């Protein structure tokens, strides 16, 4: 007869760097470093629309620094890689020239409108903002009554505007990879959040994740 495991036995301790709050700090540091390099690229760019890149990306860095720590954080390596890839896309864009000046007003409108939407979502989230999938509190007001991920919807408009204002094959590739990761990130976030009965109920009331009628 073999001895059974003690059900009260403590689970093995994670390495220091794998603890949720430590990984939170590592993520914050990475975002700030990438933001600094983006600022440097914008400063030397000759594109007059380049500062629009900093509107949303500065908000990402700021809210990442002031967000509320949590232990309800996904520790799956795949979830972290998706989150970092999706976030890094906007921070790696190269502010080149505007190839079609006639479309510049459309690009500016999309970029400003998208920034307003994602800023509204961030103000509702306040310190609940994060990058890796985590439960930092459920928000059900403001733009979250329309779609479940309005901040990402705002990013989508910003990125479309940026492509109009700073089109290049490399930027298209960066955003394509970023949005592939973003969609998978949304699904990963909802797998974690749906464990909360309040969020599961919210998913039943607000049908669309990102684009009403499509996704």
PDB file of N, CA, C and O in Angstrom, residues 3-52:
ATOM      1  N   UNK A   3       1.688   5.312   0.319  1.00  0.00           N
ATOM      2  CA  UNK A   3       1.214   6.434   1.123  1.00  0.00           C
ATOM      3  C   UNK A   3       0.592   7.479   0.220  1.00  0.00           C
ATOM      4  O   UNK A   3       1.098   7.764  -0.860  1.00  0.00           O
ATOM      5  N   UNK A   4      -0.497   8.044   0.646  1.00  0.00           N
ATOM      6  CA  UNK A   4      -1.160   9.095  -0.128  1.00  0.00           C
ATOM      7  C   UNK A   4      -0.575  10.445   0.230  1.00  0.00           C
ATOM      8  O   UNK A   4      -0.087  10.658   1.340  1.00  0.00           O
ATOM      9  N   UNK A   5      -0.668  11.358  -0.713  1.00  0.00           N
ATOM     10  CA  UNK A   5      -0.126  12.706  -0.468  1.00  0.00           C
ATOM     11  C   UNK A   5      -0.995  13.452   0.510  1.00  0.00           C
ATOM     12  O   UNK A   5      -2.215  13.285   0.541  1.00  0.00           O
ATOM     13  N   UNK A   6      -0.386  14.241   1.322  1.00  0.00           N
ATOM     14  CA  UNK A   6      -1.109  15.065   2.283  1.00  0.00           C
ATOM     15  C   UNK A   6      -1.802  16.205   1.549  1.00  0.00           C
ATOM     16  O   UNK A   6      -1.133  17.051   0.954  1.00  0.00           O
ATOM     17  N   UNK A   7      -3.148  16.299   1.578  1.00  0.00           N
ATOM     18  CA  UNK A   7      -3.838  17.341   0.815  1.00  0.00           C
ATOM     19  C   UNK A   7      -3.526  18.738   1.298  1.00  0.00           C
ATOM     20  O   UNK A   7      -3.746  19.717   0.602  1.00  0.00           O
ATOM     21  N   UNK A   8      -3.016  18.836   2.554  1.00  0.00           N
ATOM     22  CA  UNK A   8      -2.718  20.164   3.090  1.00  0.00           C
ATOM     23  C   UNK A   8      -1.276  20.578   2.830  1.00  0.00           C
ATOM     24  O   UNK A   8      -0.853  21.649   3.231  1.00  0.00           O
ATOM     25  N   UNK A   9      -0.528  19.694   2.176  1.00  0.00           N
ATOM     26  CA  UNK A   9       0.875  20.012   1.902  1.00  0.00           C
ATOM     27  C   UNK A   9       0.994  21.223   0.986  1.00  0.00           C
ATOM     28  O   UNK A   9       0.284  21.339  -0.008  1.00  0.00           O
ATOM     29  N   UNK A  10       1.871  22.131   1.324  1.00  0.00           N
ATOM     30  CA  UNK A  10       2.005  23.381   0.572  1.00  0.00           C
ATOM     31  C   UNK A  10       2.547  23.107  -0.826  1.00  0.00           C
ATOM     32  O   UNK A  10       3.381  22.231  -1.026  1.00  0.00           O
ATOM     33  N   UNK A  11       2.044  23.857  -1.792  1.00  0.00           N
ATOM     34  CA  UNK A  11       2.524  23.731  -3.169  1.00  0.00           C
ATOM     35  C   UNK A  11       3.954  24.263  -3.264  1.00  0.00           C
ATOM     36  O   UNK A  11       4.356  25.135  -2.483  1.00  0.00           O
ATOM     37  N   UNK A  12       4.761  23.737  -4.180  1.00  0.00           N
ATOM     38  CA  UNK A  12       6.135  24.219  -4.329  1.00  0.00           C
ATOM     39  C   UNK A  12       6.159  25.724  -4.606  1.00  0.00           C
ATOM     40  O   UNK A  12       5.332  26.232  -5.354  1.00  0.00           O
ATOM     41  N   UNK A  13       7.096  26.390  -3.984  1.00  0.00           N
ATOM     42  CA  UNK A  13       7.217  27.831  -4.173  1.00  0.00           C
ATOM     43  C   UNK A  13       7.793  28.128  -5.553  1.00  0.00           C
ATOM     44  O   UNK A  13       8.716  27.468  -6.016  1.00  0.00           O
ATOM     45  N   UNK A  14       7.232  29.145  -6.197  1.00  0.00           N
ATOM     46  CA  UNK A  14       7.737  29.566  -7.500  1.00  0.00           C
ATOM     47  C   UNK A  14       9.085  30.254  -7.328  1.00  0.00           C
ATOM     48  O   UNK A  14       9.351  30.858  -6.283  1.00  0.00           O
ATOM     49  N   UNK A  15       9.955  30.183  -8.335  1.00  0.00           N
ATOM     50  CA  UNK A  15      11.175  30.994  -8.282  1.00  0.00           C
ATOM     51  C   UNK A  15      10.813  32.464  -8.103  1.00  0.00           C
ATOM     52  O   UNK A  15       9.735  32.902  -8.515  1.00  0.00           O
ATOM     53  N   UNK A  16      11.706  33.212  -7.517  1.00  0.00           N
ATOM     54  CA  UNK A  16      11.420  34.617  -7.208  1.00  0.00           C
ATOM     55  C   UNK A  16      10.927  35.383  -8.425  1.00  0.00           C
ATOM     56  O   UNK A  16       9.946  36.116  -8.363  1.00  0.00           O
ATOM     57  N   UNK A  17      11.595  35.167  -9.589  1.00  0.00           N
ATOM     58  CA  UNK A  17      11.255  35.944 -10.786  1.00  0.00           C
ATOM     59  C   UNK A  17       9.932  35.528 -11.399  1.00  0.00           C
ATOM     60  O   UNK A  17       9.376  36.250 -12.230  1.00  0.00           O
ATOM     61  N   UNK A  18       9.373  34.366 -11.006  1.00  0.00           N
ATOM     62  CA  UNK A  18       8.109  33.895 -11.553  1.00  0.00           C
ATOM     63  C   UNK A  18       6.918  34.303 -10.698  1.00  0.00           C
ATOM     64  O   UNK A  18       5.780  33.984 -11.024  1.00  0.00           O
ATOM     65  N   UNK A  19       7.152  34.977  -9.587  1.00  0.00           N
ATOM     66  CA  UNK A  19       6.045  35.401  -8.735  1.00  0.00           C
ATOM     67  C   UNK A  19       5.269  36.529  -9.429  1.00  0.00           C
ATOM     68  O   UNK A  19       5.873  37.386 -10.086  1.00  0.00           O
ATOM     69  N   UNK A  20       3.928  36.527  -9.313  1.00  0.00           N
ATOM     70  CA  UNK A  20       3.117  37.491 -10.062  1.00  0.00           C
ATOM     71  C   UNK A  20       3.570  38.940  -9.926  1.00  0.00           C
ATOM     72  O   UNK A  20       3.668  39.661 -10.916  1.00  0.00           O
ATOM     73  N   UNK A  21       3.858  39.382  -8.723  1.00  0.00           N
ATOM     74  CA  UNK A  21       4.203  40.797  -8.543  1.00  0.00           C
ATOM     75  C   UNK A  21       5.579  41.119  -9.111  1.00  0.00           C
ATOM     76  O   UNK A  21       5.811  42.235  -9.580  1.00  0.00           O
ATOM     77  N   UNK A  22       6.490  40.160  -9.081  1.00  0.00           N
ATOM     78  CA  UNK A  22       7.812  40.381  -9.680  1.00  0.00           C
ATOM     79  C   UNK A  22       7.671  40.459 -11.200  1.00  0.00           C
ATOM     80  O   UNK A  22       8.261  41.338 -11.849  1.00  0.00           O
ATOM     81  N   UNK A  23       6.864  39.560 -11.780  1.00  0.00           N
ATOM     82  CA  UNK A  23       6.662  39.589 -13.228  1.00  0.00           C
ATOM     83  C   UNK A  23       5.959  40.869 -13.649  1.00  0.00           C
ATOM     84  O   UNK A  23       6.210  41.421 -14.720  1.00  0.00           O
ATOM     85  N   UNK A  24       5.059  41.364 -12.787  1.00  0.00           N
ATOM     86  CA  UNK A  24       4.427  42.656 -13.029  1.00  0.00           C
ATOM     87  C   UNK A  24       5.483  43.751 -13.179  1.00  0.00           C
ATOM     88  O   UNK A  24       5.421  44.585 -14.083  1.00  0.00           O
ATOM     89  N   UNK A  25       6.468  43.762 -12.280  1.00  0.00           N
ATOM     90  CA  UNK A  25       7.501  44.802 -12.305  1.00  0.00           C
ATOM     91  C   UNK A  25       8.411  44.646 -13.526  1.00  0.00           C
ATOM     92  O   UNK A  25       8.825  45.636 -14.132  1.00  0.00           O
ATOM     93  N   UNK A  26       8.727  43.413 -13.903  1.00  0.00           N
ATOM     94  CA  UNK A  26       9.544  43.175 -15.092  1.00  0.00           C
ATOM     95  C   UNK A  26       8.827  43.713 -16.327  1.00  0.00           C
ATOM     96  O   UNK A  26       9.421  44.371 -17.192  1.00  0.00           O
ATOM     97  N   UNK A  27       7.528  43.442 -16.407  1.00  0.00           N
ATOM     98  CA  UNK A  27       6.718  43.916 -17.534  1.00  0.00           C
ATOM     99  C   UNK A  27       6.702  45.440 -17.592  1.00  0.00           C
ATOM    100  O   UNK A  27       6.857  46.043 -18.658  1.00  0.00           O
ATOM    101  N   UNK A  28       6.541  46.096 -16.435  1.00  0.00           N
ATOM    102  CA  UNK A  28       6.528  47.554 -16.384  1.00  0.00           C
ATOM    103  C   UNK A  28       7.854  48.128 -16.883  1.00  0.00           C
ATOM    104  O   UNK A  28       7.873  49.099 -17.646  1.00  0.00           O
ATOM    105  N   UNK A  29       8.954  47.540 -16.444  1.00  0.00           N
ATOM    106  CA  UNK A  29      10.273  48.032 -16.856  1.00  0.00           C
ATOM    107  C   UNK A  29      10.453  47.900 -18.366  1.00  0.00           C
ATOM    108  O   UNK A  29      10.973  48.818 -19.023  1.00  0.00           O
ATOM    109  N   UNK A  30      10.022  46.771 -18.935  1.00  0.00           N
ATOM    110  CA  UNK A  30      10.166  46.568 -20.380  1.00  0.00           C
ATOM    111  C   UNK A  30       9.373  47.602 -21.164  1.00  0.00           C
ATOM    112  O   UNK A  30       9.849  48.146 -22.173  1.00  0.00           O
ATOM    113  N   UNK A  31       8.155  47.911 -20.713  1.00  0.00           N
ATOM    114  CA  UNK A  31       7.313  48.890 -21.406  1.00  0.00           C
ATOM    115  C   UNK A  31       7.968  50.267 -21.378  1.00  0.00           C
ATOM    116  O   UNK A  31       7.998  50.981 -22.386  1.00  0.00           O
ATOM    117  N   UNK A  32       8.513  50.648 -20.227  1.00  0.00           N
ATOM    118  CA  UNK A  32       9.130  51.967 -20.099  1.00  0.00           C
ATOM    119  C   UNK A  32      10.350  52.082 -21.005  1.00  0.00           C
ATOM    120  O   UNK A  32      10.557  53.107 -21.675  1.00  0.00           O
ATOM    121  N   UNK A  33      11.178  51.040 -21.069  1.00  0.00           N
ATOM    122  CA  UNK A  33      12.369  51.059 -21.923  1.00  0.00           C
ATOM    123  C   UNK A  33      11.970  51.225 -23.387  1.00  0.00           C
ATOM    124  O   UNK A  33      12.536  52.049 -24.126  1.00  0.00           O
ATOM    125  N   UNK A  34      10.976  50.454 -23.849  1.00  0.00           N
ATOM    126  CA  UNK A  34      10.536  50.547 -25.241  1.00  0.00           C
ATOM    127  C   UNK A  34       9.924  51.918 -25.525  1.00  0.00           C
ATOM    128  O   UNK A  34      10.084  52.467 -26.621  1.00  0.00           O
ATOM    129  N   UNK A  35       9.234  52.480 -24.543  1.00  0.00           N
ATOM    130  CA  UNK A  35       8.638  53.810 -24.718  1.00  0.00           C
ATOM    131  C   UNK A  35       9.727  54.868 -24.899  1.00  0.00           C
ATOM    132  O   UNK A  35       9.596  55.768 -25.734  1.00  0.00           O
ATOM    133  N   UNK A  36      10.808  54.759 -24.155  1.00  0.00           N
ATOM    134  CA  UNK A  36      11.914  55.719 -24.278  1.00  0.00           C
ATOM    135  C   UNK A  36      12.508  55.675 -25.687  1.00  0.00           C
ATOM    136  O   UNK A  36      12.771  56.715 -26.300  1.00  0.00           O
ATOM    137  N   UNK A  37      12.689  54.473 -26.222  1.00  0.00           N
ATOM    138  CA  UNK A  37      13.219  54.351 -27.582  1.00  0.00           C
ATOM    139  C   UNK A  37      12.233  54.914 -28.611  1.00  0.00           C
ATOM    140  O   UNK A  37      12.649  55.501 -29.621  1.00  0.00           O
ATOM    141  N   UNK A  38      10.930  54.755 -28.368  1.00  0.00           N
ATOM    142  CA  UNK A  38       9.937  55.333 -29.271  1.00  0.00           C
ATOM    143  C   UNK A  38      10.015  56.859 -29.258  1.00  0.00           C
ATOM    144  O   UNK A  38       9.960  57.503 -30.311  1.00  0.00           O
ATOM    145  N   UNK A  39      10.149  57.440 -28.085  1.00  0.00           N
ATOM    146  CA  UNK A  39      10.274  58.895 -27.976  1.00  0.00           C
ATOM    147  C   UNK A  39      11.476  59.384 -28.776  1.00  0.00           C
ATOM    148  O   UNK A  39      11.404  60.393 -29.485  1.00  0.00           O
ATOM    149  N   UNK A  40      12.577  58.662 -28.700  1.00  0.00           N
ATOM    150  CA  UNK A  40      13.773  59.049 -29.443  1.00  0.00           C
ATOM    151  C   UNK A  40      13.541  58.998 -30.950  1.00  0.00           C
ATOM    152  O   UNK A  40      13.978  59.892 -31.684  1.00  0.00           O
ATOM    153  N   UNK A  41      12.831  57.984 -31.421  1.00  0.00           N
ATOM    154  CA  UNK A  41      12.543  57.885 -32.859  1.00  0.00           C
ATOM    155  C   UNK A  41      11.612  59.002 -33.313  1.00  0.00           C
ATOM    156  O   UNK A  41      11.780  59.543 -34.409  1.00  0.00           O
ATOM    157  N   UNK A  42      10.641  59.348 -32.481  1.00  0.00           N
ATOM    158  CA  UNK A  42       9.722  60.432 -32.833  1.00  0.00           C
ATOM    159  C   UNK A  42      10.463  61.763 -32.897  1.00  0.00           C
ATOM    160  O   UNK A  42      10.217  62.593 -33.773  1.00  0.00           O
ATOM    161  N   UNK A  43      11.389  61.969 -31.967  1.00  0.00           N
ATOM    162  CA  UNK A  43      12.131  63.236 -31.915  1.00  0.00           C
ATOM    163  C   UNK A  43      12.946  63.474 -33.178  1.00  0.00           C
ATOM    164  O   UNK A  43      13.084  64.621 -33.624  1.00  0.00           O
ATOM    165  N   UNK A  44      13.503  62.418 -33.757  1.00  0.00           N
ATOM    166  CA  UNK A  44      14.357  62.608 -34.939  1.00  0.00           C
ATOM    167  C   UNK A  44      13.585  62.422 -36.245  1.00  0.00           C
ATOM    168  O   UNK A  44      14.147  62.581 -37.318  1.00  0.00           O
ATOM    169  N   UNK A  45      12.304  62.107 -36.141  1.00  0.00           N
ATOM    170  CA  UNK A  45      11.498  61.906 -37.354  1.00  0.00           C
ATOM    171  C   UNK A  45      11.156  63.239 -38.001  1.00  0.00           C
ATOM    172  O   UNK A  45      10.909  64.241 -37.322  1.00  0.00           O
ATOM    173  N   UNK A  46      11.105  63.248 -39.333  1.00  0.00           N
ATOM    174  CA  UNK A  46      10.686  64.448 -40.049  1.00  0.00           C
ATOM    175  C   UNK A  46       9.199  64.475 -40.335  1.00  0.00           C
ATOM    176  O   UNK A  46       8.703  65.418 -40.968  1.00  0.00           O
ATOM    177  N   UNK A  47       8.466  63.453 -39.889  1.00  0.00           N
ATOM    178  CA  UNK A  47       7.027  63.388 -40.134  1.00  0.00           C
ATOM    179  C   UNK A  47       6.294  64.242 -39.103  1.00  0.00           C
ATOM    180  O   UNK A  47       6.390  63.994 -37.900  1.00  0.00           O
ATOM    181  N   UNK A  48       5.531  65.261 -39.538  1.00  0.00           N
ATOM    182  CA  UNK A  48       4.849  66.134 -38.578  1.00  0.00           C
ATOM    183  C   UNK A  48       3.765  65.430 -37.772  1.00  0.00           C
ATOM    184  O   UNK A  48       3.318  65.954 -36.737  1.00  0.00           O
ATOM    185  N   UNK A  49       3.337  64.245 -38.236  1.00  0.00           N
ATOM    186  CA  UNK A  49       2.293  63.506 -37.525  1.00  0.00           C
ATOM    187  C   UNK A  49       2.877  62.504 -36.532  1.00  0.00           C
ATOM    188  O   UNK A  49       2.129  61.828 -35.811  1.00  0.00           O
ATOM    189  N   UNK A  50       4.193  62.389 -36.465  1.00  0.00           N
ATOM    190  CA  UNK A  50       4.835  61.408 -35.595  1.00  0.00           C
ATOM    191  C   UNK A  50       4.431  61.539 -34.122  1.00  0.00           C
ATOM    192  O   UNK A  50       4.268  60.526 -33.440  1.00  0.00           O
ATOM    193  N   UNK A  51       4.237  62.765 -33.586  1.00  0.00           N
ATOM    194  CA  UNK A  51       3.832  62.868 -32.175  1.00  0.00           C
ATOM    195  C   UNK A  51       2.520  62.159 -31.849  1.00  0.00           C
ATOM    196  O   UNK A  51       2.273  61.834 -30.683  1.00  0.00           O
ATOM    197  N   UNK A  52       1.675  61.905 -32.872  1.00  0.00           N
ATOM    198  CA  UNK A  52       0.436  61.174 -32.606  1.00  0.00           C
ATOM    199  C   UNK A  52       0.722  59.775 -32.073  1.00  0.00           C
ATOM    200  O   UNK A  52      -0.099  59.205 -31.351  1.00  0.00           O
TER     201      UNK A  52
END
